[in-house]
Amino acid sequence: MRRIDEESVWAADAATRPDTWDTVDTGNNRIVFAPHSPDPILFGIRGNSEEAVRRAFSIIRSEPVERHIVYRTNQNTDMHLIRAKIHEVRDDRSYILSGIVSKPPKTIPGGHIIYELAENGESLECAAFEPTKGFRRIIRELREGDEVTVFGSVKDRTLNLEKIKIDRLNMHVLRNPICCGKRMKSMGKGQGLRCEKCGSTKKERVIETIPRNISTGFYEVPPCARRHLSKPLIRFQ
C-alpha cells in the first residue's frame, strides 16, 4: 500500500490553490491526485506553473520518491471539446452544445440523471452519471424551457456532462388557476376549467411565476469525477 500523509496533502492544497487544483475534492472529502490501483506513479500535481507545482510537492509528506519530473501538458484545457450544433454530433467525440431543455430530468436505475436538450428540431440526451455525486442535484433542478450550454463527450447519442452553463432559467409555468383555495379542474378537451367547490368556470390556464432553487452560471462535476482534459472552473478565473 502506498504511503501519502493526507494531512500534508490538504495543507499543500490550501497553500497553493488556485495555482494548483484537483489535488483534493473538498465536496467529497477525499484526495484525488493519487492512483488507487497498483501503479508506478505515486501522485501527480496539476498547476499553472512549475513554481506552484514544486511548492505543493515540497509540502507533501510521503514514502520515499525515486524520481520526479515536471511536464507541460494539455490536461485541464478543454482541448478535446468542439463547439457544434446538435445535428452535427457524432459518437465518441466531445462537444460544447447550446440548446433548450425539452424534456425534464428523470432518474434512472443506478442513480443517473437524464434530460433532453433540443435545438432547431434536433435533440440529444444529456446525462449526469452517479459518479458525479452532488453535481446531479443541479441537473435535477432543470426544467423545460431552461436555456443551457453543455460540455462533455458523446456515446450512444448521450452526452456525458462534464460542465453545464445555465444561460437562462424558465421562471414561468402554465397552470390551472386557483379558486376556493384549490386548482380548478379540466372539464375535458376544449371545455375549459371548473372549480369543484363553487362551480365557477374559466376558459384558459394561467401563466405563473415559479421560484427556482438554482441560478444562472457555470456548474461542474467534482474533481473525483473529472476527466483529465476537462477544464475546471477554477481555471476560468
PDB file of C-alpha atoms in Angstrom, residues 9-166:
ATOM      1  CA  VAL A   9      -1.875  16.937   1.026  1.00  0.00           C
ATOM      2  CA  TRP A  10      -4.679  19.135   2.352  1.00  0.00           C
ATOM      3  CA  ALA A  11      -2.051  21.601   3.593  1.00  0.00           C
ATOM      4  CA  ALA A  12      -0.402  21.682   0.162  1.00  0.00           C
ATOM      5  CA  ASP A  13      -3.740  22.338  -1.496  1.00  0.00           C
ATOM      6  CA  ALA A  14      -4.569  25.167   0.918  1.00  0.00           C
ATOM      7  CA  ALA A  15      -1.146  26.755   0.388  1.00  0.00           C
ATOM      8  CA  THR A  16      -1.136  26.679  -3.400  1.00  0.00           C
ATOM      9  CA  ARG A  17      -4.764  26.901  -4.593  1.00  0.00           C
ATOM     10  CA  PRO A  18      -5.808  28.340  -7.058  1.00  0.00           C
ATOM     11  CA  ASP A  19      -2.404  27.881  -8.727  1.00  0.00           C
ATOM     12  CA  THR A  20      -2.853  24.143  -8.230  1.00  0.00           C
ATOM     13  CA  TRP A  21      -6.134  22.244  -8.451  1.00  0.00           C
ATOM     14  CA  ASP A  22      -7.735  18.790  -8.280  1.00  0.00           C
ATOM     15  CA  THR A  23      -5.315  17.641  -5.622  1.00  0.00           C
ATOM     16  CA  VAL A  24      -8.245  17.129  -3.247  1.00  0.00           C
ATOM     17  CA  ASP A  25     -12.019  17.016  -3.592  1.00  0.00           C
ATOM     18  CA  THR A  26     -13.358  19.234  -0.813  1.00  0.00           C
ATOM     19  CA  GLY A  27     -17.026  18.446  -1.521  1.00  0.00           C
ATOM     20  CA  ASN A  28     -16.474  14.710  -1.129  1.00  0.00           C
ATOM     21  CA  ASN A  29     -13.650  14.998   1.431  1.00  0.00           C
ATOM     22  CA  ARG A  30     -11.141  12.882  -0.437  1.00  0.00           C
ATOM     23  CA  ILE A  31      -7.713  13.034  -2.064  1.00  0.00           C
ATOM     24  CA  VAL A  32      -7.856  12.691  -5.842  1.00  0.00           C
ATOM     25  CA  PHE A  33      -4.299  13.237  -7.107  1.00  0.00           C
ATOM     26  CA  ALA A  34      -3.027   9.706  -6.447  1.00  0.00           C
ATOM     27  CA  PRO A  35      -3.880   6.418  -8.249  1.00  0.00           C
ATOM     28  CA  HIS A  36      -5.990   3.950  -6.276  1.00  0.00           C
ATOM     29  CA  SER A  37      -4.609   0.859  -8.050  1.00  0.00           C
ATOM     30  CA  PRO A  38      -1.079  -0.602  -8.174  1.00  0.00           C
ATOM     31  CA  ASP A  39       0.829   1.971 -10.187  1.00  0.00           C
ATOM     32  CA  PRO A  40       4.431   3.161 -10.544  1.00  0.00           C
ATOM     33  CA  ILE A  41       3.143   6.749 -10.173  1.00  0.00           C
ATOM     34  CA  LEU A  42       2.816   7.841  -6.554  1.00  0.00           C
ATOM     35  CA  PHE A  43       0.872  11.041  -7.299  1.00  0.00           C
ATOM     36  CA  GLY A  44       0.586  13.902  -9.774  1.00  0.00           C
ATOM     37  CA  ILE A  45       0.097  17.606  -9.056  1.00  0.00           C
ATOM     38  CA  ARG A  46      -1.590  19.871 -11.619  1.00  0.00           C
ATOM     39  CA  GLY A  47      -0.781  23.564 -11.625  1.00  0.00           C
ATOM     40  CA  ASN A  48      -0.472  26.786 -13.602  1.00  0.00           C
ATOM     41  CA  SER A  49       3.297  26.983 -13.192  1.00  0.00           C
ATOM     42  CA  GLU A  50       6.325  24.894 -12.328  1.00  0.00           C
ATOM     43  CA  GLU A  51       6.826  27.052  -9.236  1.00  0.00           C
ATOM     44  CA  ALA A  52       3.332  26.270  -7.910  1.00  0.00           C
ATOM     45  CA  VAL A  53       3.700  22.537  -8.545  1.00  0.00           C
ATOM     46  CA  ARG A  54       7.104  22.387  -6.861  1.00  0.00           C
ATOM     47  CA  ARG A  55       5.834  24.323  -3.858  1.00  0.00           C
ATOM     48  CA  ALA A  56       2.954  21.879  -3.371  1.00  0.00           C
ATOM     49  CA  PHE A  57       5.358  18.962  -3.808  1.00  0.00           C
ATOM     50  CA  SER A  58       7.632  20.357  -1.079  1.00  0.00           C
ATOM     51  CA  ILE A  59       4.773  20.367   1.434  1.00  0.00           C
ATOM     52  CA  ILE A  60       3.530  16.816   0.820  1.00  0.00           C
ATOM     53  CA  ARG A  61       4.955  14.051   3.009  1.00  0.00           C
ATOM     54  CA  SER A  62       5.063  10.541   1.593  1.00  0.00           C
ATOM     55  CA  GLU A  63       7.100   7.389   1.208  1.00  0.00           C
ATOM     56  CA  PRO A  64      10.496   7.951  -0.472  1.00  0.00           C
ATOM     57  CA  VAL A  65      10.207   9.090  -4.088  1.00  0.00           C
ATOM     58  CA  GLU A  66      12.690   7.568  -6.532  1.00  0.00           C
ATOM     59  CA  ARG A  67      12.381  10.403  -9.061  1.00  0.00           C
ATOM     60  CA  HIS A  68      10.060  13.198 -10.115  1.00  0.00           C
ATOM     61  CA  ILE A  69       9.557  15.275 -13.242  1.00  0.00           C
ATOM     62  CA  VAL A  70       7.583  18.345 -14.324  1.00  0.00           C
ATOM     63  CA  TYR A  71       5.625  18.104 -17.596  1.00  0.00           C
ATOM     64  CA  ARG A  72       3.874  20.737 -19.657  1.00  0.00           C
ATOM     65  CA  THR A  73       0.655  19.018 -20.783  1.00  0.00           C
ATOM     66  CA  ASN A  74      -2.780  19.710 -22.250  1.00  0.00           C
ATOM     67  CA  GLN A  75      -4.537  18.371 -19.145  1.00  0.00           C
ATOM     68  CA  ASN A  76      -7.427  20.525 -17.857  1.00  0.00           C
ATOM     69  CA  THR A  77      -7.544  22.665 -21.014  1.00  0.00           C
ATOM     70  CA  ASP A  78     -10.810  21.557 -22.721  1.00  0.00           C
ATOM     71  CA  MET A  79      -8.788  20.927 -25.885  1.00  0.00           C
ATOM     72  CA  HIS A  80     -10.960  17.882 -26.565  1.00  0.00           C
ATOM     73  CA  LEU A  81     -14.149  19.939 -26.950  1.00  0.00           C
ATOM     74  CA  ILE A  82     -15.633  21.017 -30.291  1.00  0.00           C
ATOM     75  CA  ARG A  83     -18.268  23.764 -30.451  1.00  0.00           C
ATOM     76  CA  ALA A  84     -21.078  22.393 -32.629  1.00  0.00           C
ATOM     77  CA  LYS A  85     -24.801  22.125 -33.334  1.00  0.00           C
ATOM     78  CA  ILE A  86     -26.801  19.132 -32.142  1.00  0.00           C
ATOM     79  CA  HIS A  87     -27.376  17.876 -35.692  1.00  0.00           C
ATOM     80  CA  GLU A  88     -23.582  17.675 -36.150  1.00  0.00           C
ATOM     81  CA  VAL A  89     -22.985  15.442 -33.131  1.00  0.00           C
ATOM     82  CA  ARG A  90     -21.252  12.081 -33.630  1.00  0.00           C
ATOM     83  CA  ASP A  91     -20.498   9.345 -31.120  1.00  0.00           C
ATOM     84  CA  ASP A  92     -17.055   9.146 -29.490  1.00  0.00           C
ATOM     85  CA  ARG A  93     -16.406  12.891 -29.780  1.00  0.00           C
ATOM     86  CA  SER A  94     -16.597  15.712 -27.245  1.00  0.00           C
ATOM     87  CA  TYR A  95     -18.609  18.890 -27.646  1.00  0.00           C
ATOM     88  CA  ILE A  96     -19.837  22.255 -26.443  1.00  0.00           C
ATOM     89  CA  LEU A  97     -23.554  22.455 -27.324  1.00  0.00           C
ATOM     90  CA  SER A  98     -26.238  25.047 -26.627  1.00  0.00           C
ATOM     91  CA  GLY A  99     -29.972  24.457 -26.543  1.00  0.00           C
ATOM     92  CA  ILE A 100     -33.167  24.345 -24.527  1.00  0.00           C
ATOM     93  CA  VAL A 101     -34.234  21.679 -22.040  1.00  0.00           C
ATOM     94  CA  SER A 102     -37.050  19.939 -23.918  1.00  0.00           C
ATOM     95  CA  LYS A 103     -37.755  17.047 -21.522  1.00  0.00           C
ATOM     96  CA  PRO A 104     -37.272  17.385 -17.756  1.00  0.00           C
ATOM     97  CA  PRO A 105     -34.665  15.393 -15.807  1.00  0.00           C
ATOM     98  CA  LYS A 106     -35.525  11.861 -14.739  1.00  0.00           C
ATOM     99  CA  THR A 107     -33.664   9.439 -12.504  1.00  0.00           C
ATOM    100  CA  ILE A 108     -32.883   6.024 -13.966  1.00  0.00           C
ATOM    101  CA  PRO A 109     -31.570   2.867 -12.221  1.00  0.00           C
ATOM    102  CA  GLY A 110     -28.121   3.432 -10.767  1.00  0.00           C
ATOM    103  CA  GLY A 111     -28.859   6.976  -9.667  1.00  0.00           C
ATOM    104  CA  HIS A 112     -28.090   8.530 -13.063  1.00  0.00           C
ATOM    105  CA  ILE A 113     -29.962  11.684 -14.142  1.00  0.00           C
ATOM    106  CA  ILE A 114     -31.059  12.080 -17.780  1.00  0.00           C
ATOM    107  CA  TYR A 115     -32.705  15.030 -19.546  1.00  0.00           C
ATOM    108  CA  GLU A 116     -33.205  16.058 -23.171  1.00  0.00           C
ATOM    109  CA  LEU A 117     -31.563  19.041 -24.873  1.00  0.00           C
ATOM    110  CA  ALA A 118     -33.091  20.423 -28.087  1.00  0.00           C
ATOM    111  CA  GLU A 119     -32.038  22.896 -30.767  1.00  0.00           C
ATOM    112  CA  ASN A 120     -33.762  23.668 -34.076  1.00  0.00           C
ATOM    113  CA  GLY A 121     -35.811  20.487 -34.024  1.00  0.00           C
ATOM    114  CA  GLU A 122     -32.888  18.204 -33.126  1.00  0.00           C
ATOM    115  CA  SER A 123     -32.484  16.664 -29.684  1.00  0.00           C
ATOM    116  CA  LEU A 124     -29.886  14.800 -27.625  1.00  0.00           C
ATOM    117  CA  GLU A 125     -29.978  13.173 -24.205  1.00  0.00           C
ATOM    118  CA  CYS A 126     -27.592  14.564 -21.571  1.00  0.00           C
ATOM    119  CA  ALA A 127     -26.571  12.555 -18.512  1.00  0.00           C
ATOM    120  CA  ALA A 128     -25.145  13.244 -15.081  1.00  0.00           C
ATOM    121  CA  PHE A 129     -23.986   9.788 -14.053  1.00  0.00           C
ATOM    122  CA  GLU A 130     -23.828   8.591 -10.444  1.00  0.00           C
ATOM    123  CA  PRO A 131     -20.046   9.202 -10.037  1.00  0.00           C
ATOM    124  CA  THR A 132     -20.692  12.957 -10.481  1.00  0.00           C
ATOM    125  CA  LYS A 133     -22.221  12.915  -6.979  1.00  0.00           C
ATOM    126  CA  GLY A 134     -23.546  16.353  -5.877  1.00  0.00           C
ATOM    127  CA  PHE A 135     -23.474  17.724  -9.430  1.00  0.00           C
ATOM    128  CA  ARG A 136     -26.632  15.703 -10.035  1.00  0.00           C
ATOM    129  CA  ARG A 137     -28.558  17.987  -7.670  1.00  0.00           C
ATOM    130  CA  ILE A 138     -28.070  20.852 -10.127  1.00  0.00           C
ATOM    131  CA  ILE A 139     -29.245  18.746 -13.046  1.00  0.00           C
ATOM    132  CA  ARG A 140     -32.342  17.594 -11.146  1.00  0.00           C
ATOM    133  CA  GLU A 141     -33.384  21.248 -10.789  1.00  0.00           C
ATOM    134  CA  LEU A 142     -33.554  21.874 -14.553  1.00  0.00           C
ATOM    135  CA  ARG A 143     -36.967  22.482 -16.093  1.00  0.00           C
ATOM    136  CA  GLU A 144     -38.375  22.511 -19.596  1.00  0.00           C
ATOM    137  CA  GLY A 145     -37.582  25.819 -21.269  1.00  0.00           C
ATOM    138  CA  ASP A 146     -34.264  26.418 -19.479  1.00  0.00           C
ATOM    139  CA  GLU A 147     -31.544  27.571 -21.875  1.00  0.00           C
ATOM    140  CA  VAL A 148     -28.202  25.862 -21.239  1.00  0.00           C
ATOM    141  CA  THR A 149     -24.757  25.219 -22.694  1.00  0.00           C
ATOM    142  CA  VAL A 150     -23.334  21.750 -22.048  1.00  0.00           C
ATOM    143  CA  PHE A 151     -19.792  20.389 -22.161  1.00  0.00           C
ATOM    144  CA  GLY A 152     -18.966  16.695 -22.499  1.00  0.00           C
ATOM    145  CA  SER A 153     -18.376  13.551 -24.530  1.00  0.00           C
ATOM    146  CA  VAL A 154     -20.990  11.688 -26.555  1.00  0.00           C
ATOM    147  CA  LYS A 155     -21.516   7.936 -26.632  1.00  0.00           C
ATOM    148  CA  ASP A 156     -24.648   6.130 -27.828  1.00  0.00           C
ATOM    149  CA  ARG A 157     -26.251   9.523 -28.555  1.00  0.00           C
ATOM    150  CA  THR A 158     -25.941  10.569 -24.919  1.00  0.00           C
ATOM    151  CA  LEU A 159     -23.716  13.419 -23.749  1.00  0.00           C
ATOM    152  CA  ASN A 160     -21.813  12.672 -20.525  1.00  0.00           C
ATOM    153  CA  LEU A 161     -21.864  16.023 -18.740  1.00  0.00           C
ATOM    154  CA  GLU A 162     -18.545  17.484 -17.603  1.00  0.00           C
ATOM    155  CA  LYS A 163     -19.823  21.037 -17.080  1.00  0.00           C
ATOM    156  CA  ILE A 164     -23.003  22.994 -17.671  1.00  0.00           C
ATOM    157  CA  LYS A 165     -23.653  26.707 -18.052  1.00  0.00           C
ATOM    158  CA  ILE A 166     -27.209  27.756 -17.292  1.00  0.00           C
TER     159      ILE A 166
END
